[in-house]
CSV table of C-alpha atoms in Angstrom, one decimal:
chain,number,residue,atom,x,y,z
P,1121,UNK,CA,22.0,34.7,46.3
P,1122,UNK,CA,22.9,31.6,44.4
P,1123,UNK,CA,20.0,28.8,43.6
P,1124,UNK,CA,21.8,26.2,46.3
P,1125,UNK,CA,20.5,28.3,49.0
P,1126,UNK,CA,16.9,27.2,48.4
P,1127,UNK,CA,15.8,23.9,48.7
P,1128,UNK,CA,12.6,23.8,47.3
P,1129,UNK,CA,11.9,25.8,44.0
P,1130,UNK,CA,9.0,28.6,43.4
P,1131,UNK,CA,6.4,27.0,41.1
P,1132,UNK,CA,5.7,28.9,38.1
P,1133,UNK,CA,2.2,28.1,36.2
P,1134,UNK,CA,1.8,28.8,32.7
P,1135,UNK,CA,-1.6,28.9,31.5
P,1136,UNK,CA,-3.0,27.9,28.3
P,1137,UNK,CA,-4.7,29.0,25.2
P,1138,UNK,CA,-7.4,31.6,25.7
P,1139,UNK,CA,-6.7,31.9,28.9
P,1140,UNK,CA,-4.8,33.8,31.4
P,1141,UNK,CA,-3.8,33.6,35.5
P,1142,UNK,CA,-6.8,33.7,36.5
P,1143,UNK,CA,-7.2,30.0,35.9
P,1144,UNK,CA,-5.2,29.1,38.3
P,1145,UNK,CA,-7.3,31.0,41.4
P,1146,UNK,CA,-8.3,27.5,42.9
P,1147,UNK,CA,-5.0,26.1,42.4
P,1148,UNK,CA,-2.7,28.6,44.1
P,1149,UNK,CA,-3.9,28.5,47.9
P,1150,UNK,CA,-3.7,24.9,47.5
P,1151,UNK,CA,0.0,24.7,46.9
P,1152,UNK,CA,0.2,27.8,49.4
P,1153,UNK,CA,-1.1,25.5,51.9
P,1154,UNK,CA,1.4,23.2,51.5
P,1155,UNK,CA,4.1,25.1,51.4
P,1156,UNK,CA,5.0,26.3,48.3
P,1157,UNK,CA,6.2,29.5,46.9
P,1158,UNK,CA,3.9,30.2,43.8
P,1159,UNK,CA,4.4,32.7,40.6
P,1160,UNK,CA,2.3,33.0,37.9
P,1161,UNK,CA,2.3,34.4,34.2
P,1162,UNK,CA,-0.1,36.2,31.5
P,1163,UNK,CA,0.9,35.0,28.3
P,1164,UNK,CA,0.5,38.0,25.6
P,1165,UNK,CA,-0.6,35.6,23.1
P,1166,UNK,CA,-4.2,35.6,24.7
P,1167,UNK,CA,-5.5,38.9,24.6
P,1168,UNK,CA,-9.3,40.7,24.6
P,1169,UNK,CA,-7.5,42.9,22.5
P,1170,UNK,CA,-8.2,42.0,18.6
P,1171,UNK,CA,-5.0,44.1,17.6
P,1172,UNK,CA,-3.0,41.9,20.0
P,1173,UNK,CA,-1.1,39.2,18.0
P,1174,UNK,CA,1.7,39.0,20.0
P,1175,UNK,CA,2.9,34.8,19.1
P,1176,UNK,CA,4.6,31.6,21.0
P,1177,UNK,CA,8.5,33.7,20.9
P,1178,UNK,CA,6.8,36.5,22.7
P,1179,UNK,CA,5.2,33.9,25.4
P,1180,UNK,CA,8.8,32.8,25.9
P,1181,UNK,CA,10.3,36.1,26.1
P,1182,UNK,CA,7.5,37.2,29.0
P,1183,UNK,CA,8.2,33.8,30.9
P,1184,UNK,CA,11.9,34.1,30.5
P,1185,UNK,CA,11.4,37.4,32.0
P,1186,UNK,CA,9.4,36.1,34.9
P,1187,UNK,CA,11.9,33.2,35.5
P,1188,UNK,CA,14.6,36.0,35.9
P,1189,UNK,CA,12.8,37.9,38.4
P,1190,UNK,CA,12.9,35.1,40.2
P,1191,UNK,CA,15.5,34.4,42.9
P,1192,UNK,CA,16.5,30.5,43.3
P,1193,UNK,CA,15.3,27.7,41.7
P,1194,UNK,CA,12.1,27.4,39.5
P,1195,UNK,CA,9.9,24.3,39.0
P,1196,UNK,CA,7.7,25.2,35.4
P,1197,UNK,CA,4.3,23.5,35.1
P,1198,UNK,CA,2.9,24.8,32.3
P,1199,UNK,CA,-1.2,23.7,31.1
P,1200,UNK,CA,-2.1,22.9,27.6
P,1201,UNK,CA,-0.5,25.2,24.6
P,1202,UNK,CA,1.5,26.9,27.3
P,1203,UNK,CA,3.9,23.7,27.3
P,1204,UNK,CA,5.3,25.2,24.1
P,1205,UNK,CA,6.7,28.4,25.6
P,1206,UNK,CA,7.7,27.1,28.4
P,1207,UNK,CA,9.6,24.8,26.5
P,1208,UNK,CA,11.1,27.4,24.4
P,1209,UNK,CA,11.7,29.9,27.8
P,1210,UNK,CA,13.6,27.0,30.1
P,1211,UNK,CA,16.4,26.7,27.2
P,1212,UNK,CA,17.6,30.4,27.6
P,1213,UNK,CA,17.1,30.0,31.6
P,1214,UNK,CA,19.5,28.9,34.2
P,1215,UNK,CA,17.2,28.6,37.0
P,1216,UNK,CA,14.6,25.9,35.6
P,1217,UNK,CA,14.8,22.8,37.9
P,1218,UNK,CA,11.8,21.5,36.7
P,1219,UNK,CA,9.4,21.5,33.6
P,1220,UNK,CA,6.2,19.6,34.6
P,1221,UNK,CA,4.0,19.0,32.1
P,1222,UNK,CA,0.1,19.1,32.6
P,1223,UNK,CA,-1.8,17.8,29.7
P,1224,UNK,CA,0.4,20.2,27.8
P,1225,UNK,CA,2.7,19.6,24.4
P,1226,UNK,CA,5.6,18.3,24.9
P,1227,UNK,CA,6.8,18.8,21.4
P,1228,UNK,CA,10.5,18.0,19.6
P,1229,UNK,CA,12.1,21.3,17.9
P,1230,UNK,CA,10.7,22.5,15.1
P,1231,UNK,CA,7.2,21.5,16.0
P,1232,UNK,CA,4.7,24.0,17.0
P,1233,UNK,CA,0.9,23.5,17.6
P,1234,UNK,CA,-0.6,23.9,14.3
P,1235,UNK,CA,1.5,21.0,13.2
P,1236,UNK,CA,0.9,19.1,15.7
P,1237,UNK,CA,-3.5,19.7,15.9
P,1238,UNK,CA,-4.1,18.1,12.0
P,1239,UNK,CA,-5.2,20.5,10.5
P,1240,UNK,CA,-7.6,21.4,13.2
P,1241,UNK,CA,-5.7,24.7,13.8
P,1242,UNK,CA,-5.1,27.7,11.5
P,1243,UNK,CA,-1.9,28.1,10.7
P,1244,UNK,CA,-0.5,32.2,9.9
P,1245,UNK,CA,0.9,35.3,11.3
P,1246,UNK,CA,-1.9,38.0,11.5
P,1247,UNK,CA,-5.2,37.6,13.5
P,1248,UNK,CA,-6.5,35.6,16.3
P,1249,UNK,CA,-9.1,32.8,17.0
P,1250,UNK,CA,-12.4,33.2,19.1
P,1251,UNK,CA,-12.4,30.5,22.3
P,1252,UNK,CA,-14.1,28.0,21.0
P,1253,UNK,CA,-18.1,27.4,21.8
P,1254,UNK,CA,-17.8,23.8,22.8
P,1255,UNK,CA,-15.8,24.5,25.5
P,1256,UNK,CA,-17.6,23.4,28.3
P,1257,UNK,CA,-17.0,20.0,26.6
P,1258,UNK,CA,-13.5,20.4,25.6
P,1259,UNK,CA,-12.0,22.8,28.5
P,1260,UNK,CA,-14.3,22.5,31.7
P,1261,UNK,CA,-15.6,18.7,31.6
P,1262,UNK,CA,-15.7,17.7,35.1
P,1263,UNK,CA,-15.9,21.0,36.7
P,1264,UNK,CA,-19.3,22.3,38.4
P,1265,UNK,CA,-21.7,24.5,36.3
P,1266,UNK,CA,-20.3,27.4,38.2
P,1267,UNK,CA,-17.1,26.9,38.0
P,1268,UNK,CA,-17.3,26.6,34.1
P,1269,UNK,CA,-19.3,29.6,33.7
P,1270,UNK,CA,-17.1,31.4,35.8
P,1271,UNK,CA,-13.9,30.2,33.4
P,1272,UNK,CA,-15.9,30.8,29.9
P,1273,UNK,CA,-16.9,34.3,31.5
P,1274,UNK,CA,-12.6,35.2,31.0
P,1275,UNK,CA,-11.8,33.7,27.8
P,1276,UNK,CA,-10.4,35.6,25.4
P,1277,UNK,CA,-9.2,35.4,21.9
P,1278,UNK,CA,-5.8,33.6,21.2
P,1279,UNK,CA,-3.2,34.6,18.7
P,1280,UNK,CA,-3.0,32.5,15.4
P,1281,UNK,CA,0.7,33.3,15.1
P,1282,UNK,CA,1.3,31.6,18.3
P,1283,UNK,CA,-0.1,28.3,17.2
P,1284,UNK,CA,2.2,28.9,14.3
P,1285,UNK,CA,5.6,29.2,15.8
P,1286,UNK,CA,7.8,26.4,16.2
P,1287,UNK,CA,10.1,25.6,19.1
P,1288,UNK,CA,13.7,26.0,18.0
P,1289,UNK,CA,15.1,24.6,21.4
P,1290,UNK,CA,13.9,21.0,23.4
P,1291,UNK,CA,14.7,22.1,26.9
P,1292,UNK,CA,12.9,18.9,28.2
P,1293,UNK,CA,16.1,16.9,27.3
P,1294,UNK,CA,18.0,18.6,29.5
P,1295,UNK,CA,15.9,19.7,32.6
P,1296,UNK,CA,13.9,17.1,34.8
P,1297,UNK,CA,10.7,16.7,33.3
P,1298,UNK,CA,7.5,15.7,34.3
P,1299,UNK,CA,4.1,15.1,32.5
P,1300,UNK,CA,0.5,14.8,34.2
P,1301,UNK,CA,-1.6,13.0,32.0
P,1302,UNK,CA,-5.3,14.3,32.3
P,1303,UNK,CA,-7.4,11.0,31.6
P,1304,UNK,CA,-10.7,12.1,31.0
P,1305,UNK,CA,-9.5,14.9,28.9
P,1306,UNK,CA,-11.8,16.2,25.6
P,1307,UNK,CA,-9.1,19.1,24.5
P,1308,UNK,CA,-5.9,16.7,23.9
P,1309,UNK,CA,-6.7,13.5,23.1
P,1310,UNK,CA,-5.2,11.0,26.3
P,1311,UNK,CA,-3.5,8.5,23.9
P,1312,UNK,CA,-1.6,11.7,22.3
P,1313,UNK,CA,-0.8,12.9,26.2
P,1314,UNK,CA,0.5,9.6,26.7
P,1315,UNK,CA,2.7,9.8,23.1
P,1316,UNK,CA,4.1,13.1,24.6
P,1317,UNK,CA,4.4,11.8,27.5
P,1318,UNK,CA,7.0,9.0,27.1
P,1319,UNK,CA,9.3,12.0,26.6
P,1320,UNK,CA,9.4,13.0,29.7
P,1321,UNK,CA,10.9,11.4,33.1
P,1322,UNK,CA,8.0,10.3,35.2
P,1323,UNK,CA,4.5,10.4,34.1
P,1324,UNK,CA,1.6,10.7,36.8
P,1325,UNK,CA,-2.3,10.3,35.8
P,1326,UNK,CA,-5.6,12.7,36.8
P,1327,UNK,CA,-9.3,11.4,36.4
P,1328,UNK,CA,-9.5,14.8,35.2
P,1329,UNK,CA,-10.8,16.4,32.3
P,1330,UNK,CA,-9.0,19.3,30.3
P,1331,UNK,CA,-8.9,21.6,33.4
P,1332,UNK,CA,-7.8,19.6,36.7
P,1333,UNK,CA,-7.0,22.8,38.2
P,1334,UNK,CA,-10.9,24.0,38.7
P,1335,UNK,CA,-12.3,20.3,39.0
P,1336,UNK,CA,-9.6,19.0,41.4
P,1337,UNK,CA,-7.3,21.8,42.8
P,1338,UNK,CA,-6.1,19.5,45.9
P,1339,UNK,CA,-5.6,16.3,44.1
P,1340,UNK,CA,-3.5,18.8,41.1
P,1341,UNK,CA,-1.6,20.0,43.9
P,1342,UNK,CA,-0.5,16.8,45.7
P,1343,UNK,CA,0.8,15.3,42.2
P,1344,UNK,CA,2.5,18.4,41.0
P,1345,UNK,CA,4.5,18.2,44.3
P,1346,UNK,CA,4.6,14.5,44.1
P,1347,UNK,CA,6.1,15.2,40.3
P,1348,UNK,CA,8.6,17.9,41.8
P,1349,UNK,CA,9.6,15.9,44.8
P,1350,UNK,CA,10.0,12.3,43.9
């Protein structure tokens, strides 16, 4: 079955950095409700397992895979680090309609996220890095007590390698793209989501912090389809 039959793409989400599907539990009923097909993706980068150092070109190759299961068209919005393979994914995929952008790096080839953090990041091929212990401030301002504990509760340790990797392919120039600027956001600074953000086609703003999906799931989901749609 060809991608014309289907008018309205599956949305994929890619999560970010230390985490994993799960973060997308409040988010996925709401665009369920309104109609949309949903897929989702565990990145191997962000594993509890210390051995696992799997890095950004395996996070491509397991979203590439995902995009291939995939009949019809496929609308990407990708969270945080996670805009980097998803980058890297949609230029080996035909199906990609879409790559929305939610306060996630938009980044030119050759740029991965250790360049990009100054000197913030390590930078290497072997090991991983602990979530870090400010996140309630960084990831989860703006979201209830619960909800944070909840999200801290299921972080796991992220691979160095895949901060280290840099994109070799910019399929935001040639796929519609889409960035949601988080406004209140402590992770990625909002005048470097705006920077980013004049890459892409249309940009929309959240009052959010880092993690709109668990402090605004229904307000996320009206501007991702908004972002898809308009």
């Amino acid at each position: 079955m060809s991608a014309d039959t289907y008018s309205q793409p599956t949305i994929l989400l890619v999560h970010g950095a230390w985490h994993g599907a799960w973060c997308w539990e409040k988010l996925v009923p709401e665009l369920a409700s309104r109609g949309w097909d949903v897929a989702t993706v565990d990145l191997p980068s962000a594993s509890a397992q210390a051995e696992r150092t799997a890095g950004m070109y395996d996070d491509a190759r397991v979203i590439r895979e995902t995009l291939s299961a995939i009949p019809g068209p496929v609308a990407v919005v990708a969270h945080s680090y996670g805009g980097i393979p998803a980058t890297q994914a949609a230029a080996e995929a035909d199906n990609v309609s879409h790559l929305v952008y939610l306060a996630a790096f938009q980044l030119e080839e050759g740029d991965s996220l250790a360049n990009q953090s100054g000197g913030a990041l390590p930078a290497g091929d072997t090991g991983t890095l602990p979530p870090n212990p400010g996140h309630r401030e960084y990831f989860y301002n703006g979201v209830t007590d619960e909800d944070a504990a909840w999200a801290a509760e299921r972080l796991v340790p992220q691979s160095i390698r895949s901060f280290s990797e840099p994109l070799t392919a910019t399929s935001w120039k040639n796929v519609e793209s889409r960035y949601i600027a988080c406004e209140l956001d402590n992770a990625i600074p909002p005048a470097f989501q705006q920077g980013m953000a004049a890459r892409a086609g249309r940009t929309y703003q959240l009052p959010s912090g880092h993690s709109a999906f668990l402090s605004m799931p229904a307000e996320l989901a009206e501007t991702i389809a908004l972002a898809i749609l308009d």
